mmCIF file of C-alpha atoms in Angstrom:
data_model
loop_
_atom_site.group_PDB
_atom_site.id
_atom_site.type_symbol
_atom_site.label_atom_id
_atom_site.label_comp_id
_atom_site.label_asym_id
_atom_site.label_seq_id
_atom_site.Cartn_x
_atom_site.Cartn_y
_atom_site.Cartn_z
ATOM 1 C CA MET M 781 54.543 126.856 34.909
ATOM 2 C CA SER M 782 51.350 126.258 36.872
ATOM 3 C CA GLU M 783 51.187 123.388 39.430
ATOM 4 C CA MET M 784 48.446 121.824 37.365
ATOM 5 C CA ASN M 785 50.696 122.004 34.348
ATOM 6 C CA VAL M 786 53.487 120.336 36.467
ATOM 7 C CA ILE M 787 51.038 117.503 37.562
ATOM 8 C CA ALA M 788 49.847 116.915 33.994
ATOM 9 C CA GLU M 789 53.337 116.541 32.668
ATOM 10 C CA ALA M 790 53.888 114.204 35.273
ATOM 11 C CA VAL M 791 50.830 112.301 34.459
ATOM 12 C CA ASP M 792 51.819 112.479 30.703
ATOM 13 C CA GLY M 793 55.071 110.672 31.557
ATOM 14 C CA PHE M 794 53.307 107.665 32.831
ATOM 15 C CA LEU M 795 50.160 107.411 30.734
ATOM 16 C CA ALA M 796 50.781 106.728 26.928
ATOM 17 C CA ASP M 797 47.523 108.175 25.550
ATOM 18 C CA PRO M 798 47.462 111.624 24.413
ATOM 19 C CA ARG M 799 46.143 114.113 27.026
ATOM 20 C CA VAL M 800 43.349 115.356 24.507
ATOM 21 C CA LEU M 801 42.447 111.731 24.052
ATOM 22 C CA ARG M 802 42.285 110.877 27.722
ATOM 23 C CA ILE M 803 40.096 113.882 28.567
ATOM 24 C CA GLN M 804 37.729 112.741 25.990
ATOM 25 C CA ARG M 805 37.468 109.185 27.200
ATOM 26 C CA ASP M 806 37.279 110.399 30.792
ATOM 27 C CA ALA M 807 34.223 112.524 29.853
ATOM 28 C CA ALA M 808 32.432 109.589 28.386
ATOM 29 C CA LEU M 809 33.337 107.325 31.369
ATOM 30 C CA VAL M 810 32.074 110.013 33.875
ATOM 31 C CA ALA M 811 28.632 110.220 31.980
ATOM 32 C CA ASP M 812 28.391 106.325 32.333
ATOM 33 C CA LEU M 813 29.179 106.515 35.914
ATOM 34 C CA ALA M 814 26.833 109.023 36.486
ATOM 35 C CA LEU M 815 23.759 107.084 35.646
ATOM 36 C CA GLY M 816 24.682 104.481 38.456
ATOM 37 C CA GLY M 817 25.165 107.573 40.842
ATOM 38 C CA PHE M 818 29.059 106.858 41.140
ATOM 39 C CA GLU M 819 28.471 103.822 43.041
ATOM 40 C CA GLY M 820 27.960 100.141 42.512
ATOM 41 C CA LEU M 821 30.526 97.393 40.904
ATOM 42 C CA GLU M 822 31.370 99.607 37.673
ATOM 43 C CA TYR M 823 32.311 102.515 39.912
ATOM 44 C CA ARG M 824 34.507 100.321 42.340
ATOM 45 C CA VAL M 825 36.349 99.010 39.183
ATOM 46 C CA PHE M 826 36.872 102.402 37.812
ATOM 47 C CA GLU M 827 38.103 103.394 41.335
ATOM 48 C CA ASP M 828 40.437 100.561 41.711
ATOM 49 C CA ARG M 829 42.013 101.122 38.358
ATOM 50 C CA LEU M 830 42.370 104.748 39.348
ATOM 51 C CA LEU M 831 44.344 104.046 42.519
ATOM 52 C CA LEU M 832 46.345 101.526 40.841
ATOM 53 C CA GLU M 833 47.440 103.726 37.859
ATOM 54 C CA SER M 834 48.072 106.594 40.237
ATOM 55 C CA MET M 835 50.594 104.664 42.467
ATOM 56 C CA PRO M 836 53.780 104.792 40.101
ATOM 57 C CA ILE M 837 52.781 108.591 39.268
ATOM 58 C CA LEU M 838 52.824 109.473 43.172
ATOM 59 C CA ARG M 839 55.947 107.291 43.814
ATOM 60 C CA GLY M 840 57.875 109.107 41.246
ATOM 61 C CA MET M 841 56.681 112.549 42.127
ATOM 62 C CA LEU M 842 57.314 111.982 45.886
ATOM 63 C CA ARG M 843 60.601 110.568 44.939
ATOM 64 C CA SER M 844 61.923 113.488 43.059
ATOM 65 C CA GLY M 845 60.386 115.790 45.651
ATOM 66 C CA THR M 846 58.166 117.617 43.221
ATOM 67 C CA PHE M 847 54.976 116.344 45.010
ATOM 68 C CA ILE M 848 55.950 117.589 48.497
ATOM 69 C CA THR M 849 56.985 121.137 46.825
ATOM 70 C CA LEU M 850 53.818 121.473 45.195
ATOM 71 C CA SER M 851 51.688 120.693 48.016
ATOM 72 C CA VAL M 852 53.358 123.033 50.438
ATOM 73 C CA GLN M 853 53.181 125.433 47.969
ATOM 74 C CA ARG M 854 49.491 125.104 47.816
ATOM 75 C CA PHE M 855 48.882 125.399 51.577
ATOM 76 C CA GLU M 856 51.408 128.297 51.691
ATOM 77 C CA LYS M 857 49.575 130.404 49.292
ATOM 78 C CA ARG M 858 46.461 130.108 51.443
ATOM 79 C CA GLY M 859 48.301 130.929 54.644
ATOM 80 C CA ILE M 860 48.231 127.536 56.027
ATOM 81 C CA PRO M 861 51.366 126.649 57.792
ATOM 82 C CA PHE M 862 52.948 123.477 56.115
ATOM 83 C CA PHE M 863 56.866 122.668 56.469
ATOM 84 C CA VAL M 864 58.588 119.432 55.263
ATOM 85 C CA SER M 865 62.266 119.113 56.871
ATOM 86 C CA SER M 866 65.141 118.231 54.508
ATOM 87 C CA GLU M 867 65.553 115.115 56.651
ATOM 88 C CA ASN M 868 62.152 113.842 55.675
ATOM 89 C CA ARG M 869 62.535 114.876 52.241
ATOM 90 C CA GLN M 870 65.620 112.925 51.818
ATOM 91 C CA LEU M 871 63.934 109.880 53.626
ATOM 92 C CA LEU M 872 60.844 109.936 51.240
ATOM 93 C CA HIS M 873 63.561 110.126 48.375
ATOM 94 C CA SER M 874 65.522 107.186 49.545
ATOM 95 C CA SER M 875 63.026 104.677 51.301
ATOM 96 C CA ASP M 876 60.391 102.875 49.110
ATOM 97 C CA ALA M 877 58.606 101.736 52.396
ATOM 98 C CA GLU M 878 58.376 105.241 53.799
ATOM 99 C CA ARG M 879 56.969 106.501 50.341
ATOM 100 C CA ASP M 880 54.420 103.668 50.012
ATOM 101 C CA ASP M 881 53.260 104.179 53.807
ATOM 102 C CA ILE M 882 52.457 107.713 52.836
ATOM 103 C CA ILE M 883 50.813 107.057 49.672
ATOM 104 C CA VAL M 884 48.629 104.503 50.778
ATOM 105 C CA ASP M 885 47.237 106.741 53.450
ATOM 106 C CA VAL M 886 46.905 109.569 51.110
ATOM 107 C CA LEU M 887 45.091 107.293 48.403
ATOM 108 C CA MET M 888 42.561 106.007 51.182
ATOM 109 C CA HIS M 889 41.702 109.711 52.027
ATOM 110 C CA SER M 890 41.718 111.067 48.507
ATOM 111 C CA GLN M 891 39.501 108.370 46.909
ATOM 112 C CA LYS M 892 36.700 109.701 49.295
ATOM 113 C CA THR M 893 37.355 113.508 48.500
ATOM 114 C CA PHE M 894 37.683 112.647 44.943
ATOM 115 C CA ARG M 895 34.335 111.097 44.458
ATOM 116 C CA THR M 896 32.672 113.983 46.404
ATOM 117 C CA ARG M 897 34.340 116.782 44.901
ATOM 118 C CA ALA M 898 35.276 115.784 41.503
ATOM 119 C CA LEU M 899 32.228 113.584 40.596
ATOM 120 C CA LEU M 900 29.273 114.260 42.789
ATOM 121 C CA ASN M 901 29.886 118.031 42.876
ATOM 122 C CA GLY M 902 31.169 118.320 39.506
ATOM 123 C CA GLY M 903 34.466 119.840 40.284
ATOM 124 C CA TRP M 904 35.969 117.949 37.486
ATOM 125 C CA ASN M 905 34.981 119.795 34.282
ATOM 126 C CA PRO M 906 36.057 118.285 30.872
ATOM 127 C CA ASN M 907 35.002 121.359 29.127
ATOM 128 C CA PHE M 908 37.030 123.923 31.449
ATOM 129 C CA ARG M 909 37.876 127.160 29.318
ATOM 130 C CA GLY M 910 40.227 128.683 31.921
ATOM 131 C CA HIS M 911 43.766 129.663 31.107
ATOM 132 C CA LYS M 912 44.891 126.328 32.356
ATOM 133 C CA GLY M 913 42.370 124.400 30.142
ATOM 134 C CA PRO M 914 40.822 121.108 30.880
ATOM 135 C CA CYS M 915 42.678 118.279 32.696
ATOM 136 C CA CYS M 916 42.225 114.405 32.723
ATOM 137 C CA LEU M 917 40.785 112.873 35.726
ATOM 138 C CA MET M 918 44.269 111.306 36.791
ATOM 139 C CA THR M 919 45.635 114.999 36.756
ATOM 140 C CA TYR M 920 42.641 116.096 38.872
ATOM 141 C CA PHE M 921 42.997 112.970 41.391
ATOM 142 C CA ILE M 922 46.833 113.664 41.968
ATOM 143 C CA GLY M 923 46.001 117.337 42.438
ATOM 144 C CA ARG M 924 43.523 116.058 45.145
ATOM 145 C CA CYS M 925 46.256 113.938 46.572
ATOM 146 C CA MET M 926 48.253 117.229 47.137
ATOM 147 C CA TRP M 927 45.575 118.458 49.390
ATOM 148 C CA ASP M 928 45.168 115.417 51.625
ATOM 149 C CA PHE M 929 48.996 114.962 51.926
ATOM 150 C CA ARG M 930 49.402 117.523 54.664
ATOM 151 C CA ARG M 931 47.212 115.873 57.106
ATOM 152 C CA VAL M 932 48.890 112.429 56.348
ATOM 153 C CA TYR M 933 52.332 113.818 56.447
ATOM 154 C CA LEU M 934 51.951 115.498 59.839
ATOM 155 C CA ARG M 935 50.400 112.097 61.278
ATOM 156 C CA TRP M 936 53.413 110.014 59.937
ATOM 157 C CA VAL M 937 55.692 112.612 61.414
ATOM 158 C CA ARG M 938 54.057 112.224 64.824
ATOM 159 C CA GLU M 939 54.170 108.608 64.705
ATOM 160 C CA ARG M 940 57.733 108.627 63.716
ATOM 161 C CA GLU M 941 58.672 111.050 66.755
ATOM 162 C CA ARG M 942 56.721 108.504 69.121
ATOM 163 C CA ILE M 943 58.725 105.689 67.862
ATOM 164 C CA ALA M 944 62.020 107.712 68.202
ATOM 165 C CA GLN M 945 60.768 108.320 72.000
ATOM 166 C CA VAL M 946 60.158 104.689 72.525
ATOM 167 C CA GLU M 947 63.497 103.545 70.819
ATOM 168 C CA ALA M 948 65.481 106.103 72.692
ATOM 169 C CA ALA M 949 63.808 105.049 76.119
ATOM 170 C CA LEU M 950 64.759 101.373 75.412
ATOM 171 C CA LEU M 951 68.487 102.238 75.772
ATOM 172 C CA ASP M 952 67.728 103.381 79.492
ATOM 173 C CA PRO M 953 65.332 101.443 81.459
ATOM 174 C CA GLU M 954 64.600 104.077 83.976
ATOM 175 C CA ALA M 955 63.791 106.294 81.152
ATOM 176 C CA PHE M 956 61.562 103.525 79.736
ATOM 177 C CA PHE M 957 59.491 103.283 82.799
ATOM 178 C CA ARG M 958 58.941 107.084 82.817
ATOM 179 C CA LEU M 959 57.773 106.901 79.057
ATOM 180 C CA LEU M 960 55.298 104.190 79.952
ATOM 181 C CA THR M 961 53.005 106.670 81.976
ATOM 182 C CA ALA M 962 52.724 108.840 78.773
ATOM 183 C CA LEU M 963 52.029 105.951 76.283
ATOM 184 C CA PRO M 964 48.380 105.002 75.710
ATOM 185 C CA HIS M 965 48.806 101.481 76.250
ATOM 186 C CA HIS M 966 46.594 100.728 79.088
ATOM 187 C CA GLY M 967 43.623 98.289 77.969
ATOM 188 C CA GLU M 968 45.609 98.058 74.500
ATOM 189 C CA PRO M 969 48.451 95.599 75.600
ATOM 190 C CA GLU M 970 49.109 94.796 72.014
ATOM 191 C CA THR M 971 50.852 98.480 71.716
ATOM 192 C CA ILE M 972 53.411 97.721 74.252
ATOM 193 C CA LEU M 973 56.583 97.219 72.392
ATOM 194 C CA PHE M 974 60.073 96.352 73.026
ATOM 195 C CA SER M 975 63.356 96.103 70.984
ATOM 196 C CA THR M 976 65.304 93.144 70.581
ATOM 197 C CA ALA M 977 68.171 94.366 72.855
ATOM 198 C CA PHE M 978 65.503 95.371 75.739
ATOM 199 C CA MET M 979 63.733 91.822 75.425
ATOM 200 C CA ASP M 980 67.220 90.109 75.715
ATOM 201 C CA LEU M 981 68.072 91.962 78.792
ATOM 202 C CA LEU M 982 64.828 91.117 80.399
ATOM 203 C CA ASP M 983 65.084 87.484 79.596
ATOM 204 C CA ALA M 984 68.474 87.332 81.277
ATOM 205 C CA GLN M 985 66.687 88.616 84.608
ATOM 206 C CA PRO M 986 65.425 86.228 87.289
ATOM 207 C CA ALA M 987 61.636 85.104 86.872
ATOM 208 C CA GLU M 988 60.190 87.428 89.363
ATOM 209 C CA THR M 989 61.909 90.531 87.834
ATOM 210 C CA ARG M 990 60.591 89.376 84.356
ATOM 211 C CA ALA M 991 57.094 89.226 85.705
ATOM 212 C CA VAL M 992 57.307 92.430 87.530
ATOM 213 C CA VAL M 993 58.356 94.437 84.367
ATOM 214 C CA ARG M 994 55.785 92.811 82.288
ATOM 215 C CA LEU M 995 52.979 93.251 84.492
ATOM 216 C CA THR M 996 54.181 96.940 85.146
ATOM 217 C CA CYS M 997 54.212 97.376 81.387
ATOM 218 C CA GLU M 998 50.550 96.196 81.423
ATOM 219 C CA GLY M 999 49.341 98.943 83.593
ATOM 220 C CA TYR M 1000 48.961 96.956 86.973
ATOM 221 C CA SER M 1001 49.755 98.990 90.153
ATOM 222 C CA ASP M 1002 52.412 97.527 92.568
ATOM 223 C CA GLY M 1003 49.878 96.247 94.968
ATOM 224 C CA GLU M 1004 48.068 94.260 92.026
ATOM 225 C CA ILE M 1005 51.378 92.747 91.064
ATOM 226 C CA ALA M 1006 52.332 92.001 94.695
ATOM 227 C CA ASP M 1007 48.869 90.166 94.890
ATOM 228 C CA ARG M 1008 49.417 88.099 91.646
ATOM 229 C CA LEU M 1009 53.050 87.157 92.737
ATOM 230 C CA LYS M 1010 52.401 86.561 96.249
ATOM 231 C CA SER M 1011 54.745 89.094 97.216
ATOM 232 C CA THR M 1012 54.732 92.581 98.668
ATOM 233 C CA PRO M 1013 54.587 96.020 96.808
ATOM 234 C CA GLY M 1014 57.928 96.740 98.487
ATOM 235 C CA ALA M 1015 59.516 93.883 96.965
ATOM 236 C CA VAL M 1016 57.949 94.808 93.698
ATOM 237 C CA ARG M 1017 59.347 98.154 93.712
ATOM 238 C CA THR M 1018 62.743 97.040 94.805
ATOM 239 C CA ARG M 1019 62.994 94.628 91.672
ATOM 240 C CA ARG M 1020 61.975 97.169 89.434
ATOM 241 C CA TYR M 1021 64.230 99.535 90.860
ATOM 242 C CA ARG M 1022 67.206 97.129 90.499
ATOM 243 C CA PHE M 1023 66.102 96.366 86.743
ATOM 244 C CA LYS M 1024 66.203 100.051 86.144
ATOM 245 C CA LYS M 1025 69.736 100.183 86.924
ATOM 246 C CA VAL M 1026 70.827 97.355 84.640
ATOM 247 C CA PRO M 1027 72.414 99.204 81.515
ATOM 248 C CA ILE M 1028 71.098 98.027 78.122
ATOM 249 C CA ARG M 1029 73.789 97.585 75.118
ATOM 250 C CA PRO M 1030 72.406 98.402 71.566
ATOM 251 C CA PRO M 1031 72.430 95.706 69.209
ATOM 252 C CA ALA M 1032 75.272 95.333 66.834
ATOM 253 C CA SER M 1033 73.351 96.577 63.942
ATOM 254 C CA GLY M 1034 72.545 99.743 65.884
ATOM 255 C CA ARG M 1035 68.970 99.357 65.071
ATOM 256 C CA PHE M 1036 65.796 98.431 67.063
ATOM 257 C CA GLY M 1037 62.920 96.303 65.939
ATOM 258 C CA SER M 1038 60.043 98.183 64.499
ATOM 259 C CA LEU M 1039 56.939 98.879 66.283
ATOM 260 C CA ARG M 1040 54.840 96.629 64.404
ATOM 261 C CA SER M 1041 57.270 93.839 64.635
ATOM 262 C CA CYS M 1042 57.029 93.777 68.259
ATOM 263 C CA THR M 1043 53.415 93.415 68.625
ATOM 264 C CA SER M 1044 53.267 89.660 69.049
ATOM 265 C CA THR M 1045 55.488 90.018 71.840
ATOM 266 C CA ALA M 1046 53.339 92.412 73.702
ATOM 267 C CA SER M 1047 50.129 90.313 72.849
ATOM 268 C CA ALA M 1048 51.618 87.433 74.195
ATOM 269 C CA SER M 1049 52.457 89.126 77.579
ATOM 270 C CA SER M 1050 48.956 90.274 77.987
ATOM 271 C CA SER M 1051 47.284 86.917 77.343
ATOM 272 C CA GLY M 1052 46.612 85.992 80.756
ATOM 273 C CA VAL M 1053 49.170 83.187 81.114
ATOM 274 C CA PRO M 1054 50.673 83.224 84.771
ATOM 275 C CA TYR M 1055 54.328 84.221 84.755
ATOM 276 C CA GLU M 1056 57.030 82.209 86.636
ATOM 277 C CA HIS M 1057 57.340 83.144 90.295
ATOM 278 C CA ALA M 1058 58.969 81.428 93.369
#
């Protein structure tokens, strides 16, 4: 069975109208939208409905793994490397949140490419006479999403790897400070992130140590920190060294706070409010 037939069958399972009727209705709709150049309020209403109705279809196909398999096959046929690990397949099967994160990004990409390729360039043809026959707009759109899945998935994987690096470093203060030099946080303090365990440990330290750690994370040099705290660069380095040697115990749950959930803490640390110091 061809991939478009697999997609069409998945769409048929979610949409009540017969396929032939959907194609006829879509042809009339596209003719009306073309009069407005596929722009304006009428087109936005159509686009919103398309995205809304495609969500449960994409969720189901992603959960079953069909969407991933078909997307990978598409790229492999064209000699473009694309691999989805069994661990990530299982995660996208079991986690509603992870599935929706990917689906939303895919939809944001596909709504643009769909308009260009399917409508403006005439890629969707209700009178297609090939061996596969014509398909409805929804089937074409889901197929478009499969093309955009690769770039979204690879970015999602890179973000998860970055999160894992940060969380692993939070178990070891010394590793955490090494990681800071690799994170693109300077000038963007809202991306400085801490786990609950790390923040609990930091809050238990003397005021001077807390200030040194926070200012270090904001990108200040030892000399600048010393000036702000009316101390010396040597004393700053000593406090940071001592803090690196303090072991961090993981929380009882074994889990760390998410990157997004810690944003407010990082922002507060860069608000310009002076820290306590002797």
